[in-house]
Coordinates of C-alpha atoms in Angstrom, one line a residue:
Chain A
X124 CA 0.0 0.0 0.0
X125 CA 0.9 3.6 -0.2
X126 CA 1.3 3.3 -4.1
X127 CA 5.2 3.7 -3.8
X128 CA 4.6 7.2 -2.6
X129 CA 6.7 8.4 0.3
X130 CA 4.5 8.8 3.3
X131 CA 5.8 11.2 6.0
X132 CA 3.7 13.3 8.0
X133 CA 2.6 15.7 10.7
X134 CA 3.0 18.9 8.7
X135 CA 1.0 20.4 5.9
X136 CA 4.3 21.6 4.4
X137 CA 4.9 18.0 3.3
X138 CA 1.7 18.0 1.3
X139 CA 2.6 21.4 -0.1
X140 CA 5.9 20.1 -1.3
X141 CA 4.3 16.9 -2.7
X142 CA 2.1 19.2 -4.7
X143 CA 4.9 21.2 -6.0
X144 CA 6.9 18.2 -7.1
X145 CA 3.8 16.6 -8.8
X146 CA 2.9 19.8 -10.6
X147 CA 6.4 20.2 -11.9
X148 CA 6.9 16.7 -13.1
X149 CA 3.5 16.9 -14.8
X150 CA 4.3 20.0 -16.6
X151 CA 7.9 19.5 -17.5
X152 CA 8.5 15.8 -17.4
X153 CA 10.8 13.9 -15.0
X154 CA 14.1 14.9 -16.5
X155 CA 16.7 16.7 -14.3
X156 CA 15.8 20.1 -13.1
X157 CA 18.5 22.6 -12.0
X158 CA 16.3 25.0 -10.0
X159 CA 12.8 25.7 -8.8
X160 CA 11.5 29.1 -7.8
X161 CA 8.6 29.3 -5.5
X162 CA 6.8 32.2 -4.0
X163 CA 5.6 31.7 -0.4
X164 CA 4.0 34.9 1.2
X165 CA 4.7 35.7 4.8
X166 CA 1.0 35.4 5.5
X167 CA 0.5 32.1 3.8
X168 CA 0.8 30.0 7.0
X169 CA 3.5 27.9 5.4
X170 CA 7.0 27.7 7.1
X171 CA 9.8 28.1 4.6
X172 CA 12.3 26.0 6.6
X173 CA 9.9 23.1 6.7
X174 CA 9.4 23.3 2.9
X175 CA 13.2 23.1 2.5
X176 CA 13.3 20.1 4.7
X177 CA 10.4 18.3 3.1
X178 CA 11.7 19.2 -0.4
X179 CA 15.0 17.2 0.3
X180 CA 12.8 14.2 1.2
X181 CA 10.2 14.4 -1.5
X182 CA 12.5 15.4 -4.4
X183 CA 14.8 12.4 -3.7
X184 CA 14.5 10.0 -6.6
X185 CA 12.8 12.4 -8.9
X186 CA 14.2 14.8 -11.6
X187 CA 14.2 17.5 -8.8
X188 CA 16.6 15.8 -6.5
X189 CA 19.5 18.0 -7.2
X190 CA 17.6 21.1 -7.9
X191 CA 18.3 24.4 -6.0
X192 CA 15.3 25.7 -4.3
X193 CA 14.8 29.5 -4.5
X194 CA 12.0 30.9 -2.4
X195 CA 10.7 34.4 -2.6
X196 CA 8.9 35.5 0.5
X197 CA 6.7 38.5 -0.3
X198 CA 5.7 40.6 2.6
X199 CA 2.1 41.2 3.7
X200 CA 0.2 44.2 2.5
X201 CA -3.3 45.1 3.6
X202 CA -5.9 47.8 2.9
X203 CA -8.1 48.9 5.9
X204 CA -11.7 49.2 4.9
X205 CA -12.3 51.3 7.9
X206 CA -9.8 54.1 7.5
X207 CA -8.7 53.6 4.0
X208 CA -5.0 53.2 4.9
X209 CA -2.8 50.7 3.0
X210 CA 0.1 49.3 5.0
X211 CA 2.6 46.4 5.3
X212 CA 2.1 43.6 7.8
X213 CA 3.9 40.4 8.6
X214 CA 1.9 39.3 11.6
X215 CA -0.9 36.9 11.1
X216 CA -3.0 38.8 13.6
X217 CA -4.0 41.5 11.4
X218 CA -4.8 44.8 12.7
X219 CA -4.8 48.3 11.2
X220 CA -3.1 51.1 13.4
X221 CA -6.7 52.5 13.6
X222 CA -7.7 49.3 15.5
X223 CA -9.8 47.9 12.7
X224 CA -9.5 44.2 11.7
X225 CA -11.6 44.7 8.7
X226 CA -8.9 44.4 6.1
X227 CA -8.4 43.3 2.5
X228 CA -5.2 41.4 2.2
X229 CA -3.5 42.6 -0.9
X230 CA -0.4 40.5 -0.7
X231 CA 1.5 37.9 1.5
X232 CA -0.8 34.9 1.0
X233 CA 0.9 33.7 -2.2
X234 CA 1.7 30.1 -2.5
X235 CA 2.9 29.7 -6.1
X236 CA 5.3 28.0 -8.4
X237 CA 6.9 30.7 -10.4
X238 CA 9.4 28.8 -12.6
X239 CA 11.9 26.0 -13.1
X240 CA 15.3 25.9 -14.7
X241 CA 16.0 22.8 -16.8
X242 CA 19.2 21.7 -18.2
Chain B
X142 CA 10.3 3.2 5.7
X143 CA 9.7 6.8 6.1
X144 CA 12.9 8.9 6.5
X145 CA 11.3 11.5 8.8
X146 CA 9.5 9.5 11.6
X147 CA 10.6 6.1 10.8
X148 CA 7.0 4.8 10.4
X149 CA 6.5 1.9 8.1
X150 CA 5.3 2.9 4.5
X151 CA 3.1 -0.1 4.6
X152 CA -0.5 0.8 5.5
X153 CA 0.3 4.5 5.8
X154 CA -1.8 5.3 2.7
X155 CA -5.3 6.8 3.1
X156 CA -8.0 4.2 3.8
X157 CA -11.7 5.0 3.1
X158 CA -14.2 2.6 4.6
X159 CA -18.0 2.5 5.0
X160 CA -18.7 1.7 8.7
X161 CA -21.3 -1.1 9.0
X162 CA -23.4 -2.1 11.9
X163 CA -21.0 -4.8 12.8
X164 CA -18.1 -2.4 13.1
X165 CA -15.8 -4.7 11.0
X166 CA -13.5 -3.2 8.6
X167 CA -14.7 -4.9 5.5
X168 CA -11.8 -5.4 3.1
X169 CA -12.3 -2.3 1.2
X170 CA -9.2 -0.2 1.6
X171 CA -8.2 2.3 -1.0
X172 CA -4.7 3.5 -0.9
X173 CA -4.9 7.1 -1.8
X174 CA -3.3 6.7 -5.2
X175 CA -4.6 3.4 -6.4
X176 CA -8.3 4.0 -6.4
X177 CA -8.0 7.6 -7.8
X178 CA -5.4 7.6 -10.4
X179 CA -3.8 10.9 -10.8
X180 CA -5.3 12.1 -14.0
X181 CA -3.2 14.8 -15.5
X182 CA -4.4 15.0 -19.0
X183 CA -5.8 18.5 -19.2
X184 CA -3.2 20.4 -17.4
X185 CA -0.3 18.7 -19.1
X186 CA -1.8 19.2 -22.5
X187 CA -2.2 23.0 -21.8
X188 CA 1.2 23.2 -20.3
X189 CA 3.1 21.7 -23.1
X190 CA 1.8 24.4 -25.5
X191 CA 4.0 26.8 -23.7
X192 CA 6.7 24.9 -22.1
X193 CA 8.2 22.5 -24.5
X194 CA 8.6 19.9 -21.8
X195 CA 11.3 17.9 -23.0
X196 CA 14.7 19.5 -23.0
X197 CA 16.9 18.5 -25.9
X198 CA 20.0 16.6 -24.8
X199 CA 22.2 19.2 -23.2
X200 CA 25.6 19.7 -24.5
X201 CA 26.5 22.6 -22.4
X202 CA 25.8 23.4 -18.8
X203 CA 23.4 26.2 -19.7
X204 CA 19.9 26.0 -18.2
X205 CA 16.6 27.4 -19.6
X206 CA 14.0 28.8 -17.5
X207 CA 10.4 27.6 -17.9
X208 CA 7.7 29.9 -16.4
X209 CA 4.9 28.1 -14.6
X210 CA 3.2 30.8 -12.6
X211 CA 0.7 28.5 -11.0
X212 CA -0.8 28.1 -7.6
X213 CA 0.9 25.3 -5.6
X214 CA -2.5 24.0 -4.5
X215 CA -4.1 24.4 -7.9
X216 CA -4.8 20.6 -8.1
X217 CA -6.4 20.4 -4.7
X218 CA -8.5 23.6 -5.4
X219 CA -9.6 22.2 -8.8
X220 CA -10.8 19.0 -7.1
X221 CA -12.4 21.0 -4.4
X222 CA -14.3 23.1 -7.0
X223 CA -15.5 19.9 -8.6
X224 CA -16.7 18.6 -5.2
X225 CA -18.5 21.9 -4.5
X226 CA -20.2 21.9 -7.9
X227 CA -21.3 18.2 -7.5
X228 CA -22.6 18.9 -4.0
X229 CA -24.6 22.0 -5.2
X230 CA -26.1 20.2 -8.1
X231 CA -27.6 17.7 -5.6
X232 CA -28.6 20.2 -3.0
X233 CA -26.3 18.6 -0.3
X234 CA -24.9 20.8 2.4
X235 CA -21.4 19.8 3.5
X236 CA -19.8 21.1 6.7
X237 CA -16.1 20.9 7.4
X238 CA -15.6 20.6 11.0
X239 CA -12.1 21.5 12.3
X240 CA -10.7 21.8 15.9
X241 CA -8.0 20.4 18.2
X242 CA -8.4 17.0 19.5
X243 CA -10.8 16.8 22.5
X244 CA -12.9 20.0 21.6
X245 CA -16.0 17.9 21.4
X246 CA -16.5 17.5 17.7
X247 CA -17.7 14.0 17.8
X248 CA -20.1 14.8 20.8
X249 CA -21.4 17.6 18.9
X250 CA -22.0 15.4 15.9
X251 CA -23.8 12.9 17.9
X252 CA -26.2 15.5 19.3
X253 CA -26.7 17.1 16.0
X254 CA -27.4 13.8 14.1
X255 CA -30.0 12.9 16.8
X256 CA -31.6 16.4 16.5
X257 CA -32.1 15.9 12.7
X258 CA -33.5 12.4 12.9
X259 CA -36.7 12.2 11.0
X260 CA -36.2 15.8 9.7
X261 CA -33.2 15.8 7.3
X262 CA -30.9 13.0 6.4
X263 CA -27.6 13.5 8.0
X264 CA -24.4 11.6 7.1
X265 CA -20.9 11.8 8.4
X266 CA -17.3 11.5 6.9
X267 CA -14.9 10.9 9.9
X268 CA -11.2 11.8 9.3
X269 CA -8.7 10.4 11.7
X270 CA -5.2 9.3 11.3
X271 CA -6.1 5.9 12.8
X272 CA -9.0 3.9 14.4
X273 CA -12.7 3.7 13.7
X274 CA -13.6 4.7 17.2
X275 CA -15.3 8.0 16.2
X276 CA -17.1 6.5 13.3
X277 CA -18.4 3.7 15.6
X278 CA -19.9 6.4 17.9
X279 CA -21.6 8.1 15.1
X280 CA -22.7 4.9 13.6
X281 CA -24.5 4.1 17.0
X282 CA -26.7 7.2 16.4
X283 CA -28.1 5.4 13.3
X284 CA -26.3 7.8 10.8
X285 CA -24.5 6.5 7.7
X286 CA -20.8 7.1 8.2
X287 CA -17.6 6.7 6.2
X288 CA -14.3 6.6 8.0
X289 CA -11.2 8.0 6.1
X290 CA -7.9 7.1 7.9
X291 CA -5.2 9.4 6.6
X292 CA -2.4 7.3 8.1
X293 CA 0.4 9.7 8.5
X294 CA -1.6 12.6 7.0
X295 CA -2.5 15.5 9.1
X296 CA -5.5 16.8 7.3
X297 CA -8.2 15.8 4.7
X298 CA -7.8 17.1 1.1
X299 CA -10.2 17.4 -1.7
X300 CA -9.3 14.1 -3.3
X301 CA -9.9 12.3 0.1
X302 CA -13.4 14.0 0.3
X303 CA -14.3 13.0 -3.2
X304 CA -13.4 9.4 -2.4
X305 CA -15.3 9.6 0.9
X306 CA -18.4 11.1 -0.8
X307 CA -18.3 8.4 -3.4
X308 CA -18.4 5.7 -0.7
X309 CA -21.0 7.5 1.4
X310 CA -23.3 8.2 -1.6
X311 CA -25.3 10.9 0.3
X312 CA -28.9 11.3 -1.1
X313 CA -30.1 14.6 -2.7
X314 CA -30.7 17.5 -0.1
X315 CA -28.9 15.7 2.7
X316 CA -26.5 17.2 5.3
X317 CA -23.0 15.8 5.4
X318 CA -20.7 16.5 8.3
X319 CA -17.0 16.1 7.5
X320 CA -15.0 15.7 10.7
X321 CA -11.4 16.8 9.8
X322 CA -8.4 15.4 11.4
X323 CA -8.0 17.0 15.0
X324 CA -5.5 19.8 14.4
X325 CA -5.7 23.4 14.1
X326 CA -2.8 23.9 11.7
X327 CA -3.0 21.7 8.6
X328 CA -6.6 21.6 7.6
X329 CA -6.6 25.4 7.3
X330 CA -5.0 25.4 3.9
X331 CA -7.0 22.7 2.1
X332 CA -10.3 23.6 0.5
X333 CA -12.4 20.5 0.4
X334 CA -15.3 22.0 -1.6
X335 CA -17.4 22.2 1.5
X336 CA -20.4 24.5 1.8
X337 CA -19.1 26.0 5.1
X338 CA -16.1 25.8 7.4
X339 CA -16.8 25.5 11.1
X340 CA -14.1 25.8 13.7
X341 CA -14.7 24.5 17.3
X342 CA -12.9 25.5 20.4
X343 CA -13.9 24.5 23.9
X344 CA -13.6 26.3 27.2
X345 CA -11.2 23.7 28.6
X346 CA -8.6 25.0 26.1
X347 CA -6.7 28.3 26.3
X348 CA -8.8 31.3 25.6
X349 CA -5.8 32.7 23.4
X350 CA -6.0 29.7 21.1
X351 CA -7.2 31.9 18.2
X352 CA -4.1 34.0 18.4
X353 CA -2.0 30.9 18.3
X354 CA -3.7 29.3 15.3
X355 CA -4.7 32.4 13.3
X356 CA -4.7 30.8 9.9
X357 CA -7.3 28.3 11.0
X358 CA -9.6 30.9 12.5
X359 CA -9.2 33.1 9.5
X360 CA -10.8 30.6 7.4
X361 CA -14.0 30.0 9.5
X362 CA -17.5 30.8 8.5
X363 CA -18.6 29.9 12.0
X364 CA -16.8 29.4 15.3
X365 CA -18.5 27.3 18.0
X366 CA -17.4 27.9 21.5
X367 CA -18.2 24.5 23.1
X368 CA -18.5 23.2 26.7
X369 CA -19.9 26.4 28.0
X370 CA -21.5 24.4 30.8
X371 CA -18.0 24.0 32.3
X372 CA -17.4 27.8 32.5
X373 CA -18.0 27.9 36.2
X374 CA -15.2 25.4 36.8
X375 CA -12.5 26.6 34.5
X376 CA -10.4 29.8 34.1
X377 CA -11.5 30.8 30.6
X378 CA -11.7 34.4 29.5
X379 CA -14.7 34.3 27.1
X380 CA -14.4 38.0 26.1
X381 CA -10.7 37.6 25.3
X382 CA -11.3 34.5 23.1
X383 CA -14.4 36.1 21.2
X384 CA -12.4 39.4 20.7
X385 CA -9.5 37.5 19.1
X386 CA -11.9 35.6 16.8
X387 CA -13.5 38.8 15.7
X388 CA -10.1 40.4 15.0
X389 CA -8.9 37.4 12.9
X390 CA -12.2 36.9 11.1
X391 CA -14.7 39.8 11.4
X392 CA -17.1 38.0 9.1
X393 CA -17.4 34.7 11.2
X394 CA -20.5 34.0 13.2
X395 CA -19.8 32.8 16.8
X396 CA -22.1 30.6 18.8
X397 CA -21.7 29.5 22.4
X398 CA -22.9 25.9 22.9
X399 CA -22.7 22.9 25.0
X400 CA -22.9 19.7 23.0
X401 CA -23.5 17.6 26.1
X402 CA -26.1 19.8 27.9
X403 CA -27.8 21.1 24.6
X404 CA -27.2 24.9 25.2
X405 CA -27.1 26.8 22.0
X406 CA -27.7 23.8 19.8
X407 CA -30.9 25.3 18.5
X408 CA -29.0 28.3 17.2
X409 CA -26.5 25.9 15.6
X410 CA -29.3 24.1 13.8
X411 CA -30.9 27.4 12.7
X412 CA -27.5 28.4 11.2
X413 CA -27.2 25.1 9.4
X414 CA -30.7 25.3 8.0
X415 CA -29.9 28.8 6.5
X416 CA -26.9 27.4 4.5

């Protein structure tokens, strides 16, 4: 059982990394890949160190196993619907300086695969 | 063997089982990947239009960048959208219940299933890493129940829900509760295609829990504060807790309930009926 898929667990970062590897293999095949660039926003709820740790495990035995992992971490940016202010925030408890929690998150929640470099 | 925790790879895949009266795991286990082959046709087809997937045999050390620009969770989100569409077509309301272990999810479900007996068909999908214990408790209420054991997995995903719904076969216009794996971290990121997301916190936990697990509370449509009958005996600052929830998710409804004594369960049902 387990379909040959590596099963480790306890963190959602593992499932995130599995999604990254599956998506890349699906799009560019399983040939060797030199680098992967991801975008993981600071408000995404995903821990970059865990991503790096899981990547080593999940990539092993695939075309990504020697790939360099570049991760951009865009900051959080929000618009306050109460006072109209637009400001940076990196704290998941989101409050405007005016005290309002009624915010539109403009940036920081990204979880994206940007590109890969192939040989 | 898994290189992180040393668990055996054997048997750690997802297993989906209809729980029968006799509580016996009938041999019907679905490793996550085997029963639902990863079907990649569309996306791959589209992608190759751009990407020229197969690099020519490299003679120099140069690399070529292929832009992908896609959401990491695109596949889960696509499957979730398909689940949502299918549920809507059949008038089925699906509730994703999330909480820490021990917040009273299963007790709440027992009370809720009993309250709907003879009114609306209510079915349950139980997600746990291991065991059928919760499913057996629900089964005892007379509800149809499917157990998803995630093995090492710490959350349900849209593909597991699709498998669970296939096994459960809920009738049109029914109410399906999906009890996610007890964990306030991982289920936050995974859309299942549910109608609404409900987070349960109980007064025997810390009142500052919403601040510790903000991502989970930010996704909630409704937060249930459970075990309020125990408030006289515990040191729980209700206003602090509710204030934190309102800061994190101003749009969430908050209801105070006791699943064992019945307080607030009428309002809970009213909220469910309005979905």
